[in-house]
C-alpha positions as protocol buffer text, in pm:
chain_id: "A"
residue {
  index: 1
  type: UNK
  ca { x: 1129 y: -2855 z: -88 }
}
residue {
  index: 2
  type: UNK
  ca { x: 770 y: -2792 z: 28 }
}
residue {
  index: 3
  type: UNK
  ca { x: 878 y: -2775 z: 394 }
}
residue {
  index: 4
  type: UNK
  ca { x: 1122 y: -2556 z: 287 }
}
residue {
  index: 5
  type: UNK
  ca { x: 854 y: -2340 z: 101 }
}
residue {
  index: 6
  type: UNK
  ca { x: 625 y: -2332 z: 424 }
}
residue {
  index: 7
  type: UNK
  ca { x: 885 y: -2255 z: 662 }
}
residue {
  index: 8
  type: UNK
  ca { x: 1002 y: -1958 z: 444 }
}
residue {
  index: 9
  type: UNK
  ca { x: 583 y: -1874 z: 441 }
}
residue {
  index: 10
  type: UNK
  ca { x: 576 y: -1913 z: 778 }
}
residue {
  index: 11
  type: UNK
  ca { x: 849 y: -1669 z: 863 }
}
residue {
  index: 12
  type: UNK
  ca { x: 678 y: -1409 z: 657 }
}
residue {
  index: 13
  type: UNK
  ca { x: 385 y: -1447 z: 821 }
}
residue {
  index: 14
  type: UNK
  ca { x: 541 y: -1411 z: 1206 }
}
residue {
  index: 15
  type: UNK
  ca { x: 737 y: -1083 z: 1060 }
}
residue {
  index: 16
  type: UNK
  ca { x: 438 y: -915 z: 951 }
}
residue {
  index: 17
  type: UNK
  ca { x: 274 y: -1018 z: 1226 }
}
residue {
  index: 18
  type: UNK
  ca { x: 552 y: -884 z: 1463 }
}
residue {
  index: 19
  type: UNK
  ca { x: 551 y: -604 z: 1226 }
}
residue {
  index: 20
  type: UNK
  ca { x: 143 y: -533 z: 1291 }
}
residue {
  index: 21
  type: UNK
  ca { x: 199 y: -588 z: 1648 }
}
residue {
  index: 22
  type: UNK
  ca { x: 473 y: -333 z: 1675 }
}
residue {
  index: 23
  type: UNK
  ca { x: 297 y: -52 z: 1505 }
}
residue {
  index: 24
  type: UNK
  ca { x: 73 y: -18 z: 1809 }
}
residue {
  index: 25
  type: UNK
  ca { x: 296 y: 78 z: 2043 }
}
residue {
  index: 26
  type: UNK
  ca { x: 576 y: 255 z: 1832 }
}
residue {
  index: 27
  type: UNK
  ca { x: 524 y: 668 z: 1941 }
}
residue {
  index: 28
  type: UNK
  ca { x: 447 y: 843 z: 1667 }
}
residue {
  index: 29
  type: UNK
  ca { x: 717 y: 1112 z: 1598 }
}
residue {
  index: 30
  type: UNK
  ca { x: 507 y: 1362 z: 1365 }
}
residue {
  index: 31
  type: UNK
  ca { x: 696 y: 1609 z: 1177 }
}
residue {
  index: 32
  type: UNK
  ca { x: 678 y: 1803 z: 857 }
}
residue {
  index: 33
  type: UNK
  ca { x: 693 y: 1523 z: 591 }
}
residue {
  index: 34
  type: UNK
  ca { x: 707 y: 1552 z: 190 }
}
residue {
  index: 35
  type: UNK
  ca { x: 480 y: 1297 z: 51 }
}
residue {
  index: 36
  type: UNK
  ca { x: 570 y: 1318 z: -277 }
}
residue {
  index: 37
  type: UNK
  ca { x: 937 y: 1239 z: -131 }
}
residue {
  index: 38
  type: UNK
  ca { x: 874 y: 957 z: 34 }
}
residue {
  index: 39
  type: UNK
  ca { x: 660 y: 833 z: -261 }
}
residue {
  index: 40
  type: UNK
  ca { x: 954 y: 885 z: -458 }
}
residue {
  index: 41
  type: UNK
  ca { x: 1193 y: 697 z: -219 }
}
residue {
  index: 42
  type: UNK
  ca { x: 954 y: 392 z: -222 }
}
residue {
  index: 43
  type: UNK
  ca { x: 939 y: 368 z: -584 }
}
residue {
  index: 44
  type: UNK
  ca { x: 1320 y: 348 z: -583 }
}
residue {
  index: 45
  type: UNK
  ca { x: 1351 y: 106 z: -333 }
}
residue {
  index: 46
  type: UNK
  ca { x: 1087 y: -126 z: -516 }
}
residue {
  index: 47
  type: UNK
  ca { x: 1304 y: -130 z: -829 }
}
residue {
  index: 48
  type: UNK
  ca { x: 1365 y: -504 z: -786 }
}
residue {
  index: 49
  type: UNK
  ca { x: 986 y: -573 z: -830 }
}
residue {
  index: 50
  type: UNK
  ca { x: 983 y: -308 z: -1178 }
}
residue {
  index: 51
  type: UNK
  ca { x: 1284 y: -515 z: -1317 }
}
residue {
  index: 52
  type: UNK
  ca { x: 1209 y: -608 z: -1728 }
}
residue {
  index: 53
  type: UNK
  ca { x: 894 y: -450 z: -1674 }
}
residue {
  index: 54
  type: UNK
  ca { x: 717 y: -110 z: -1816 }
}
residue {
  index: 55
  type: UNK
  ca { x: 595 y: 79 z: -1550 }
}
residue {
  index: 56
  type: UNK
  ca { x: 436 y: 449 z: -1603 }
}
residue {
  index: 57
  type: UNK
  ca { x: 514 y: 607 z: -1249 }
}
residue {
  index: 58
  type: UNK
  ca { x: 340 y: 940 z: -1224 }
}
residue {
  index: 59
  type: UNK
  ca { x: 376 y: 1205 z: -893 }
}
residue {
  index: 60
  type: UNK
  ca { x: 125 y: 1457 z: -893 }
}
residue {
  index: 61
  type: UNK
  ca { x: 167 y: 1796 z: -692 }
}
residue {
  index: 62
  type: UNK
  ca { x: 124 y: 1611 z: -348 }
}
residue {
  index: 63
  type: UNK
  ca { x: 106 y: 1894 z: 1 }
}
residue {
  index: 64
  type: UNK
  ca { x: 318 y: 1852 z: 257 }
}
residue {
  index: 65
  type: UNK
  ca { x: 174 y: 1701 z: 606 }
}
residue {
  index: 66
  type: UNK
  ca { x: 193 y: 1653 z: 967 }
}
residue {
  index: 67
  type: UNK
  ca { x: 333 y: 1301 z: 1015 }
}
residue {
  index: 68
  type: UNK
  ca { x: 583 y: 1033 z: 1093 }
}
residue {
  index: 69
  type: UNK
  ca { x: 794 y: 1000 z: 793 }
}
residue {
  index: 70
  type: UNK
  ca { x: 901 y: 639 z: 883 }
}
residue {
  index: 71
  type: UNK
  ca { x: 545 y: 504 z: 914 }
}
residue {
  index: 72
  type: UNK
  ca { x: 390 y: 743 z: 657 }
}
residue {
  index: 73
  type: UNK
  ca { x: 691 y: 586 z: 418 }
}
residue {
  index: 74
  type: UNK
  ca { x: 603 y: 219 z: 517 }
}
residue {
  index: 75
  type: UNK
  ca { x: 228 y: 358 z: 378 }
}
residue {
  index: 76
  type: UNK
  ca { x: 385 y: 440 z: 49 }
}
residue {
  index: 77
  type: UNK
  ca { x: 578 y: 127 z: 58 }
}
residue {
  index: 78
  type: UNK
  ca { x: 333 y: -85 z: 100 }
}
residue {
  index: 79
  type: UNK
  ca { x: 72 y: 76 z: -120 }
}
residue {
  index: 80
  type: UNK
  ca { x: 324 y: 61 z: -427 }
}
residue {
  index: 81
  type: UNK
  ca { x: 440 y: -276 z: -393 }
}
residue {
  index: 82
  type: UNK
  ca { x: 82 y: -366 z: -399 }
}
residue {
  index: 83
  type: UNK
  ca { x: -16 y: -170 z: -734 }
}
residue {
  index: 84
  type: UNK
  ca { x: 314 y: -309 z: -863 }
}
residue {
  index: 85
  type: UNK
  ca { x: 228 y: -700 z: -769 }
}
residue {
  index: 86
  type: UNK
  ca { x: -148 y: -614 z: -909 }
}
residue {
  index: 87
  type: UNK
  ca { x: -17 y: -534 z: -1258 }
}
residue {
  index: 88
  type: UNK
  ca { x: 243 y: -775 z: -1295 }
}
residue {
  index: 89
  type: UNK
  ca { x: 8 y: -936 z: -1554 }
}
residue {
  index: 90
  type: UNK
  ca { x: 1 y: -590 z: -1743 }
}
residue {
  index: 91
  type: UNK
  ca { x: 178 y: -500 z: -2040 }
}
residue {
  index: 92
  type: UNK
  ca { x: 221 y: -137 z: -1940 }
}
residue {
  index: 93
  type: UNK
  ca { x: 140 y: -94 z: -1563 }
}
residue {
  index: 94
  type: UNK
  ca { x: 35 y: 255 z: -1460 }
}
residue {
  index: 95
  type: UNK
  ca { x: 77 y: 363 z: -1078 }
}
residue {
  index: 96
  type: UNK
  ca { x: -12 y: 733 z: -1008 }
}
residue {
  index: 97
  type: UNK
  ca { x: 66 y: 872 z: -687 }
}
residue {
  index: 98
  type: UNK
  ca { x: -154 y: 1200 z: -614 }
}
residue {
  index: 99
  type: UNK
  ca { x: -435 y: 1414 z: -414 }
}
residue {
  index: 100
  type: UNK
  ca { x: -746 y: 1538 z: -369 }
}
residue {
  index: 101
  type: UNK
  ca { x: -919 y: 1798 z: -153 }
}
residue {
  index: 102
  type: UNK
  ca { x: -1237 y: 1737 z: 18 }
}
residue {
  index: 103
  type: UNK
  ca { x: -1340 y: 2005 z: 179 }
}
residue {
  index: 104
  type: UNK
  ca { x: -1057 y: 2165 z: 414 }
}
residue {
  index: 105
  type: UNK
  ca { x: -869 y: 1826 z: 392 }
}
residue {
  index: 106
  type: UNK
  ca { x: -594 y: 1640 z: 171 }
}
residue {
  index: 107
  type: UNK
  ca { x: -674 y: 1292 z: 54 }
}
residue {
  index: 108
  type: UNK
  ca { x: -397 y: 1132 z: -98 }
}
residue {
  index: 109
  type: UNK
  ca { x: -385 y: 800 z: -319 }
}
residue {
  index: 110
  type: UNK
  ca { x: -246 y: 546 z: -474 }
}
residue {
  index: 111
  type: UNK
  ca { x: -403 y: 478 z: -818 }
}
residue {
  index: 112
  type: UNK
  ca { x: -342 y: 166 z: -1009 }
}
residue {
  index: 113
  type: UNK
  ca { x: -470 y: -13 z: -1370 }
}
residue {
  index: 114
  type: UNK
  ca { x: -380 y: -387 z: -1206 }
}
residue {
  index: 115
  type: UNK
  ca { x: -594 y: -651 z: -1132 }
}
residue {
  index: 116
  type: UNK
  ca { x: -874 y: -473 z: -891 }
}
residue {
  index: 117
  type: UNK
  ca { x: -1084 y: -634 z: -700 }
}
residue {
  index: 118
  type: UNK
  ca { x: -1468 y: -691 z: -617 }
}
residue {
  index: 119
  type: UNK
  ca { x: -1629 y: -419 z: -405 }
}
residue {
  index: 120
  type: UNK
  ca { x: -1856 y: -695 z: -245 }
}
residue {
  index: 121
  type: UNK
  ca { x: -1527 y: -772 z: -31 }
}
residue {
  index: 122
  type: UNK
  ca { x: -1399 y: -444 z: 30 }
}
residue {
  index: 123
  type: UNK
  ca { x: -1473 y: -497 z: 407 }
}
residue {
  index: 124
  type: UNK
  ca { x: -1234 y: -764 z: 414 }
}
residue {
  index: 125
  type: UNK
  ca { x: -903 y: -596 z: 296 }
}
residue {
  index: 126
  type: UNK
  ca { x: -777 y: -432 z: 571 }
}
residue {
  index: 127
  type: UNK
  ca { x: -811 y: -707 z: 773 }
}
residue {
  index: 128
  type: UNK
  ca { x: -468 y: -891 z: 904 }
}
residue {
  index: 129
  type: UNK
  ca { x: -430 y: -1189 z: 661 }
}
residue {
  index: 130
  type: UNK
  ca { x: -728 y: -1127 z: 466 }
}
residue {
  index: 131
  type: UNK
  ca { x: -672 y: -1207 z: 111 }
}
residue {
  index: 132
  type: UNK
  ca { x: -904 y: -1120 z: -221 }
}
residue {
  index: 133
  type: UNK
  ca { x: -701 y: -1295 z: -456 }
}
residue {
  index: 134
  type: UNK
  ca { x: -563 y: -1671 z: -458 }
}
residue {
  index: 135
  type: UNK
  ca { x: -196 y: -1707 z: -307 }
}
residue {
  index: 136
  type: UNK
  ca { x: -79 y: -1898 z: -639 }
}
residue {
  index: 137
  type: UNK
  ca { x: -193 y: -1592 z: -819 }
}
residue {
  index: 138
  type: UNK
  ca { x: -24 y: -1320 z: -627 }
}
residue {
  index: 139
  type: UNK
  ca { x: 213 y: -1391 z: -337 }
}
residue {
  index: 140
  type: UNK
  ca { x: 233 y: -1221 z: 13 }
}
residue {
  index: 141
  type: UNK
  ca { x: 124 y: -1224 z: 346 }
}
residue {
  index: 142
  type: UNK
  ca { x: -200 y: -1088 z: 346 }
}
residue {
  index: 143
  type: UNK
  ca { x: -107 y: -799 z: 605 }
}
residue {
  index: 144
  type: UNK
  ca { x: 49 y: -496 z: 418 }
}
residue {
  index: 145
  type: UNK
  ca { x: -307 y: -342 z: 389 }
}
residue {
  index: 146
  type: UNK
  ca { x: -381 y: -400 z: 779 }
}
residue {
  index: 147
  type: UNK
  ca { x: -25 y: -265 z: 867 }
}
residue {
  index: 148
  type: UNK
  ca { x: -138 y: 54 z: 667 }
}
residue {
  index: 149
  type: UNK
  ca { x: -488 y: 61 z: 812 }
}
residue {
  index: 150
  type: UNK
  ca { x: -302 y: 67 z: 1132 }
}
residue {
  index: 151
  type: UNK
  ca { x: -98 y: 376 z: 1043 }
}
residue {
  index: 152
  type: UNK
  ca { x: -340 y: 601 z: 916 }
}
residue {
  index: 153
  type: UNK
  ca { x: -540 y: 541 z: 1176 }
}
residue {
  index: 154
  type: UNK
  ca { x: -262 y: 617 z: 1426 }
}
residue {
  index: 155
  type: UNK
  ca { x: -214 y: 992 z: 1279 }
}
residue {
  index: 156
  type: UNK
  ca { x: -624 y: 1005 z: 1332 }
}
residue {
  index: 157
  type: UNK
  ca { x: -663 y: 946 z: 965 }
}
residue {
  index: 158
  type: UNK
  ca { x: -918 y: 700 z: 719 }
}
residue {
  index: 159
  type: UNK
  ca { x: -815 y: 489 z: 434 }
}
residue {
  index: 160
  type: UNK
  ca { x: -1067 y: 329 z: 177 }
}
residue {
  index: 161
  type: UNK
  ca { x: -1028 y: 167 z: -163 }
}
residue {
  index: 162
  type: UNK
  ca { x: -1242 y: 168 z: -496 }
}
residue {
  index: 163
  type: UNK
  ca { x: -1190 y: -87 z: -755 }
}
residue {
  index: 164
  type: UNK
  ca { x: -1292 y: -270 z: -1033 }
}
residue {
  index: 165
  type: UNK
  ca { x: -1213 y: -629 z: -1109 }
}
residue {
  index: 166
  type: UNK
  ca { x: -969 y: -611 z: -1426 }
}
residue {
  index: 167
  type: UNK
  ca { x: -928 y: -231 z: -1430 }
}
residue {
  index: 168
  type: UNK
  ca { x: -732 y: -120 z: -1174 }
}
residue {
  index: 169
  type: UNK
  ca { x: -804 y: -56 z: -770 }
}
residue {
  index: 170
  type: UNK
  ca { x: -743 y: 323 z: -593 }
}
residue {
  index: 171
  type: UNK
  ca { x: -664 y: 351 z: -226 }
}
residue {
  index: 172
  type: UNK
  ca { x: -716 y: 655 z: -69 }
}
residue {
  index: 173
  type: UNK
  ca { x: -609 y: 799 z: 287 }
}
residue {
  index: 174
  type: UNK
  ca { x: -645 y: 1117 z: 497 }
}
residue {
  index: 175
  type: UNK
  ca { x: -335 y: 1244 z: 754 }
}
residue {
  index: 176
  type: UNK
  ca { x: -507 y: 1353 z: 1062 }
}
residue {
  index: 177
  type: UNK
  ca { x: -373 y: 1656 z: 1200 }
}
């Protein structure tokens, strides 16, 4: 059973690796994208990971951009399946999906009321298998946040996070143009 449980780690390790790997050379095929409907869309498709659980999903008013739709939704994929693993351990989870402006540009985020993290480390989490929090506490890979680090950068865009540990983390990102 344990060799079973590494293999099946293992192979989720080489995917996401593959799937890292792939990102770089993939053209990007920018177009005019919804975010709010992808958001949407990736919610939905999450809906195994929301099952018996109470989960407040809010969309704010999100603009439209200039970007690939398949790799901007892998963004929101990613991003949502995180804040829904971080507040498993929550009663009521809260995800919020919305925007800011800073100046002439959009930043969009991902806000959640999960487990957070501690700033000291924030250098670490967009690194490819970097973890902040024990595997036996949350499972995965360790490389959703470096395969979205990898796409906003593509479209000439940034992505940071804020958190707190016990109150929630918010991960913002910028569409270059």
């Amino acid at each position: 059973e344990a060799i079973r449980d590494n293999a099946g780690q293992m192979e989720q390790l080489i995917d996401a690796l593959l799937q890292f790997s792939r990102l770089g050379r993939q053209a990007l095929n920018r177009q005019h994208v919804e975010p709010a409907h992808l958001a949407r869309q990736s919610f939905d498709q999450l809906r195994i990971e929301r099952e018996g659980r109470r989960v407040d999903f809010v969309i704010g008013d999100l603009p439209a951009c200039h970007a690939d739709p398949v790799l901007l939704r892998q963004v929101f994929l990613n991003l949502l399946g995180n804040a829904l693993k971080f507040t498993g351990k929550r009663e009521a989870a809260r995800i919020e999906v919305g925007c800011l402006r800073d100046g002439p540009q959009t930043v969009y985020y991902v806000r959640d009321n999960g487990a957070g993290f501690d700033m000291r480390y924030q250098s670490k989490l967009f690194g490819v298998f970097q973890r902040l929090h024990r595997v036996d506490e949350y499972e995965g890979t360790g490389a959703g946040l470096a395969i979205v680090h990898r796409v906003i950068t593509r479209h000439g865009g940034r992505i940071w996070a804020e958190a707190e540990v016990d109150r929630g983390a918010s991960f913002y990102f910028t569409i270059g143009e």
